[in-house]
Short mmCIF file of C-alpha atoms in Angstrom, two decimals:
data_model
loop_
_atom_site.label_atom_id
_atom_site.label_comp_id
_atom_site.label_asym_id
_atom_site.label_seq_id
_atom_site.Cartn_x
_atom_site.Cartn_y
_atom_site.Cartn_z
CA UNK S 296 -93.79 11.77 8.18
CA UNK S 297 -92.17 15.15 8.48
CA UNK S 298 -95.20 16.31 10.41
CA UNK S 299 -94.98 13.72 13.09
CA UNK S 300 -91.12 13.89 13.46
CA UNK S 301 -91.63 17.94 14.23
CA UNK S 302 -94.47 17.38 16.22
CA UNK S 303 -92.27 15.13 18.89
CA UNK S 304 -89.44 17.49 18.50
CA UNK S 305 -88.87 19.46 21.86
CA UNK S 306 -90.30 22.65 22.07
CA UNK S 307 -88.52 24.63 24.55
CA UNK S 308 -85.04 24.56 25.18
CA UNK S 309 -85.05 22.72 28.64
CA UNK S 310 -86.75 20.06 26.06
CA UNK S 311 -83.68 20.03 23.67
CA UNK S 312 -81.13 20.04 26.78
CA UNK S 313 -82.60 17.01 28.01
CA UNK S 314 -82.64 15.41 24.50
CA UNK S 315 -78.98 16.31 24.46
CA UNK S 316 -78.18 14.89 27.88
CA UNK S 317 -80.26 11.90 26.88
CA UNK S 318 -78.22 11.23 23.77
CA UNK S 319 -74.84 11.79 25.08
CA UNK S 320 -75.82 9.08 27.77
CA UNK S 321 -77.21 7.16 25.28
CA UNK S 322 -73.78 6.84 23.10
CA UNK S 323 -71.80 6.44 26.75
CA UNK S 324 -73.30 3.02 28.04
CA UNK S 325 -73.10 1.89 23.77
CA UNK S 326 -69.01 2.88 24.10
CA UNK S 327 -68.91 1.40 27.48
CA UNK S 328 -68.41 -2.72 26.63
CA UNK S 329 -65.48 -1.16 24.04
CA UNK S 330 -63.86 0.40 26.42
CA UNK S 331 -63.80 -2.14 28.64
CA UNK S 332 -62.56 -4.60 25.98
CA UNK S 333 -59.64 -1.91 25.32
CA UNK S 334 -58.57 -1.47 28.52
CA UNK S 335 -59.10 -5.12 30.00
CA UNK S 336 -56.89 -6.47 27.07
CA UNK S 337 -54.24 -3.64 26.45
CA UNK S 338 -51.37 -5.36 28.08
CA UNK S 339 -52.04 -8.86 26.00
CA UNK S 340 -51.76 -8.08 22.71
CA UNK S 341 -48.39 -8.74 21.08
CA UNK S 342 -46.52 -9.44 17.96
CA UNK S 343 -45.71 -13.05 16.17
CA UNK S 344 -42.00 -12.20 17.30
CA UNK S 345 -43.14 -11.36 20.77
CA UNK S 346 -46.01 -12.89 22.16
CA UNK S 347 -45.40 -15.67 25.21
CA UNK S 348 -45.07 -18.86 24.31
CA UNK S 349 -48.11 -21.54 24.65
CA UNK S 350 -49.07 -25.02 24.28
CA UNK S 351 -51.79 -23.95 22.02
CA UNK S 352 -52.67 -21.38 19.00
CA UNK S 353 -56.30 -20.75 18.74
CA UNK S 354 -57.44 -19.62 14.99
CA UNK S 355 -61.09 -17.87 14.88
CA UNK S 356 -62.68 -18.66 11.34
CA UNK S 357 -63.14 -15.49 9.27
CA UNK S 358 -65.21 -16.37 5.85
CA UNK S 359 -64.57 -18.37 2.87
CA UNK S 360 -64.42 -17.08 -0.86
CA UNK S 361 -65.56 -19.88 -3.33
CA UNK S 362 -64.33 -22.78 -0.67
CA UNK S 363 -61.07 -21.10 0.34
CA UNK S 364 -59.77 -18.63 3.20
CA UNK S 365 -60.83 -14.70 2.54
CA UNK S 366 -58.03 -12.47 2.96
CA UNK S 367 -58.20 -11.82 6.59
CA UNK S 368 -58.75 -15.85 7.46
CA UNK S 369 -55.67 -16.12 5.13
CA UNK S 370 -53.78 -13.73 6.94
CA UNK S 371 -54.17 -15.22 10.19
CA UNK S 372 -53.42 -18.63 9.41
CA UNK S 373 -50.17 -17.06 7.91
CA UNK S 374 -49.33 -15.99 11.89
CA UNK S 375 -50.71 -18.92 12.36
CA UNK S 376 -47.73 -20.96 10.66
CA UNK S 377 -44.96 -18.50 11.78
CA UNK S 378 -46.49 -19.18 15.10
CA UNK S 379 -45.73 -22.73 14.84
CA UNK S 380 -42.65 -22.58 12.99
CA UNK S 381 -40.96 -20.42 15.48
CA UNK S 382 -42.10 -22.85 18.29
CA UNK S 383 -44.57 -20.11 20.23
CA UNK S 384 -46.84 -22.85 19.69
CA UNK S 385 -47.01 -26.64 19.55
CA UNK S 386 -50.78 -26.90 18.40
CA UNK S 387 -53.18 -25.38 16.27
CA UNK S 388 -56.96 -24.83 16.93
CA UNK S 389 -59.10 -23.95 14.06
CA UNK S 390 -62.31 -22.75 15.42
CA UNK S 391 -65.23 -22.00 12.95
CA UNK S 392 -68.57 -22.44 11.04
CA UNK S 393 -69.67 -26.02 9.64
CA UNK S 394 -73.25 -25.71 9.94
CA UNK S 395 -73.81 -26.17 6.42
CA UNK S 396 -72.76 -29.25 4.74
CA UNK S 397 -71.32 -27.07 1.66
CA UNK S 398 -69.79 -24.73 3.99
CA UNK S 399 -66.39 -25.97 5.89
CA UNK S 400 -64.37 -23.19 7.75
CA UNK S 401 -61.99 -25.61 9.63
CA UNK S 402 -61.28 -28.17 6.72
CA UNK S 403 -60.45 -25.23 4.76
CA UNK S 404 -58.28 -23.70 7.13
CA UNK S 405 -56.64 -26.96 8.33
CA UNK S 406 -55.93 -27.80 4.17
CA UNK S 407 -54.65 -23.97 3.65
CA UNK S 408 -51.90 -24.81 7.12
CA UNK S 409 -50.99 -28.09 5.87
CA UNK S 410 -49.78 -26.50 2.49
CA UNK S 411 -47.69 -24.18 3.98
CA UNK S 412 -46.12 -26.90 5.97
CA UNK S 413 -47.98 -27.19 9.60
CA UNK S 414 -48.34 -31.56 10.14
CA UNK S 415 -51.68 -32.52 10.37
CA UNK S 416 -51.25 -34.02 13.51
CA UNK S 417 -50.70 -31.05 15.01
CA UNK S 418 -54.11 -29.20 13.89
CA UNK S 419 -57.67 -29.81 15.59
CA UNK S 420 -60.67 -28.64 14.12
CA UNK S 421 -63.55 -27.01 16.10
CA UNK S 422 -66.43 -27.65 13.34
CA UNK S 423 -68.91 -25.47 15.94
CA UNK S 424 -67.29 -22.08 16.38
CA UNK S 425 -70.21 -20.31 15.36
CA UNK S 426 -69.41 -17.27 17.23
CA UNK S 427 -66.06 -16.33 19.30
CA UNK S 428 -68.26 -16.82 22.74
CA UNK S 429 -68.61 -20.25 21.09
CA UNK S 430 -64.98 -20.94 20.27
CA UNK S 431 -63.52 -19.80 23.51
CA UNK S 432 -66.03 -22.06 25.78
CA UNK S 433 -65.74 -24.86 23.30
CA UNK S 434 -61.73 -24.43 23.62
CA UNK S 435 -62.13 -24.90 27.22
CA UNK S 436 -64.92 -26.92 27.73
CA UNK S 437 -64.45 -29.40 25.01
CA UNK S 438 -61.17 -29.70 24.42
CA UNK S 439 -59.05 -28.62 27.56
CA UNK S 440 -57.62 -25.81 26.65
CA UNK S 441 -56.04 -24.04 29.41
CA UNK S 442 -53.45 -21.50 27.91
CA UNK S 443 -53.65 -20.13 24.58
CA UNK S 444 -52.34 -17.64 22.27
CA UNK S 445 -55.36 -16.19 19.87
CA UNK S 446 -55.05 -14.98 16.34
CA UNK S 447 -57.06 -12.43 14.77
CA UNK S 448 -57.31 -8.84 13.67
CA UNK S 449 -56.93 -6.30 15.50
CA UNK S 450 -60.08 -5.05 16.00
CA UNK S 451 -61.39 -8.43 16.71
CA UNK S 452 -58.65 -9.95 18.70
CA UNK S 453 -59.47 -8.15 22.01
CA UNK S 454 -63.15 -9.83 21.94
CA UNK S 455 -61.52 -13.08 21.98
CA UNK S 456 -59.15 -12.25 24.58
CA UNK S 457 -61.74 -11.13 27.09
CA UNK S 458 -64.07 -14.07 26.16
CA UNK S 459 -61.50 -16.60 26.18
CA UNK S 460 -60.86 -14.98 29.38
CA UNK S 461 -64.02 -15.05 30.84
CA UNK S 462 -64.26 -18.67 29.89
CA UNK S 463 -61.07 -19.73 31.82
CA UNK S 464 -58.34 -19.56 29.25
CA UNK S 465 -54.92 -17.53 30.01
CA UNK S 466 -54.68 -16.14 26.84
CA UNK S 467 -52.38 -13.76 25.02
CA UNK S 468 -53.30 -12.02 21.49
CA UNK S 469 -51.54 -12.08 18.10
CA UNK S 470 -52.99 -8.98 16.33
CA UNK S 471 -52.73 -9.38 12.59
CA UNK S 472 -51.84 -6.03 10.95
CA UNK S 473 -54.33 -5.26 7.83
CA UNK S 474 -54.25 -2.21 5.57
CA UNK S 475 -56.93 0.03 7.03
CA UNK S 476 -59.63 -0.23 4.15
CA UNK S 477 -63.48 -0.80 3.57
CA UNK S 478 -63.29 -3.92 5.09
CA UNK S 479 -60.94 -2.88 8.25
CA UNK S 480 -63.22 0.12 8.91
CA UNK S 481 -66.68 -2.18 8.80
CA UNK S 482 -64.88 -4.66 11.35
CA UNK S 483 -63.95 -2.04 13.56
CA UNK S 484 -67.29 -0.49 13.51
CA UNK S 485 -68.98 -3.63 13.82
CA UNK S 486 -66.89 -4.47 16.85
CA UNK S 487 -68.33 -1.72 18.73
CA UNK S 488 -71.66 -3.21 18.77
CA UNK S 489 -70.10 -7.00 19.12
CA UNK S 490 -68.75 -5.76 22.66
CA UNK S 491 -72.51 -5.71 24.14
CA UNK S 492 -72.96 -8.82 23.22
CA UNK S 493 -69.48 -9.33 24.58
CA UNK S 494 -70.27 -7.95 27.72
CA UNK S 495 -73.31 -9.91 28.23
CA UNK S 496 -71.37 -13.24 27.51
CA UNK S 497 -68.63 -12.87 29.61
CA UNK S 498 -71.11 -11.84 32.59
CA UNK S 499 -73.92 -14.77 32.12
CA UNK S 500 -71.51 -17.39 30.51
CA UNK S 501 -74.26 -19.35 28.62
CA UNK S 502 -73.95 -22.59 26.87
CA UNK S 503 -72.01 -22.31 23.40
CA UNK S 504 -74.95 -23.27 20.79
CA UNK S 505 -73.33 -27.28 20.65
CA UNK S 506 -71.16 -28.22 23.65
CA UNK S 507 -70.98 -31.82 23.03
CA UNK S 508 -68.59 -34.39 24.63
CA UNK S 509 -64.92 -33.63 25.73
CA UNK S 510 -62.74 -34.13 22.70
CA UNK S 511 -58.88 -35.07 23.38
CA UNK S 512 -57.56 -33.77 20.17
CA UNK S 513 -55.68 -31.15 21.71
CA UNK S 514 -54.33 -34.08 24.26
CA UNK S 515 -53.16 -36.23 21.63
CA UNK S 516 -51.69 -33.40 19.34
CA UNK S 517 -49.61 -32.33 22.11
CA UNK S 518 -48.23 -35.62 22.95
CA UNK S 519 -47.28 -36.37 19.63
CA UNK S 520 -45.02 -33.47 20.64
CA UNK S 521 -43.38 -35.31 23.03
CA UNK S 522 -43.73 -38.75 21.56
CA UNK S 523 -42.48 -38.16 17.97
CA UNK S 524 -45.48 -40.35 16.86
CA UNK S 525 -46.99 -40.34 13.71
CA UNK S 526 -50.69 -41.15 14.69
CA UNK S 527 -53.28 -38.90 13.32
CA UNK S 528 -55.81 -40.28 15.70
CA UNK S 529 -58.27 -37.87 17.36
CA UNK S 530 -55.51 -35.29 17.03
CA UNK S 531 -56.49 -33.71 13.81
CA UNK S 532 -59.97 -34.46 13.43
CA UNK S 533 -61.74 -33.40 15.39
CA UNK S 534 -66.09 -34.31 15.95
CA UNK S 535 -68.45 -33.13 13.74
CA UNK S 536 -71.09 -34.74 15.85
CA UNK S 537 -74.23 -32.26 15.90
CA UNK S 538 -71.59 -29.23 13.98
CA UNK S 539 -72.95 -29.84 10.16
CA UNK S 540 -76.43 -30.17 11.62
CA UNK S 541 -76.26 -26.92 13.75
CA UNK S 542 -77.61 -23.89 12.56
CA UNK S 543 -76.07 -20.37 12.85
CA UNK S 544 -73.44 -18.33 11.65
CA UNK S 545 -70.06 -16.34 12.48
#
């Protein structure tokens, strides 16, 4: 194996500057989508005390640990509360995997809200966010959302702004402030190659893997809002037609 790696090696050392040259390009068009994310989404990312307000909070699913929120989900449905407490927002979405019948992101999330004292009426579920491309067309496509503030990590929260972006929302960006361990540092990494991908969505804007029919849940949970009604009707449901059956993940 040795052998064959030194036999394609360059020989000369106009062979090794063009290997150079032909790397450094390499690792410029890879840092390219990041830097686009970074500098597209700069001047949208606030704090929970700062951020505009908006009729809607969009929550991106972010694991389960034996049935319940990891950490970082946990941590953003935490903004996710002060959010709504403070009146930034009026309705929560929670966007995220259901494509196995013994794996719920958004009934978790929704139960985990309700605890800490968001009414259920005010939360819809998105049971096919398999991806945030997926969330942010869904949001728009399915149920209406035109302005939006998102909630997620840092390192992931300009993704979803230039996707939810790209798929029509006006968003703004709630970055949730982690300690910067393991986990932070494989995000962060992993985020760099999630941008081509990123890229590519927000040029091609494909179908999210289940569109489905327009849901009004948003519609209804923001009337309650003006209503004072009680009805949990279509408000914090949510479809599941075609999400448990899906396949695919986060």
């Amino acid at each position: 194996m040795l052998g064959w790696v030194r036999g394609r090696l360059p020989r000369t050392r106009r062979g090794w500057r063009r290997l150079v040259q032909g790397g450094v390009l390499v690792c410029v068009l890879a840092l390219l989508p990041a830097t686009w994310l970074r500098l597209s989404t700069d001047d949208r990312i606030h704090t929970v005390t700062d951020v505009p307000s908006a009729p809607v909070g969009v929550v991106f699913g972010a694991g389960l640990w034996n049935g319940e929120p990891s950490p970082y989900l946990a941590h953003r449905l935490d903004a996710a509360v002060r959010l709504y407490k403070a009146g930034r927002v009026h309705a929560l979405l929670v966007t995220g995997d259901n494509s196995r019948h013994d794996y719920d992101e958004p009934d978790a999330m929704r139960a985990y809200l309700v605890k800490r004292g968001v009414p259920d009426r005010r939360i819809v579920s998105d049971f096919a966010g398999f991806d945030t491309w997926d969330s942010c067309s869904r949001a728009r496509r399915v149920f209406g959302v035109h302005k939006a503030v998102l909630v997620s990590q840092g390192f992931h929260v300009r993704r979803a702004l230039a996707l939810c972006g790209a798929a029509g929302i006006d968003a703004y960006g709630v970055a949730v402030d982690e300690p910067h361990d393991v986990t932070w540092y494989f995000g962060g990494t992993r985020e760099v190659v999630a941008a081509g991908k990123a890229a590519l969505d927000a040029v091609f804007e494909p179908d999210p893997h289940f569109l489905g029919p327009r849901e009004r849940g948003i519609e209804e949970a923001l009337a309650e809002r003006g209503s004072g009604a009680g009805s949990r009707s279509g408000a914090g449901a949510g479809s599941r037609s075609g999400a448990g059956a899906s396949s695919g993940s986060r």
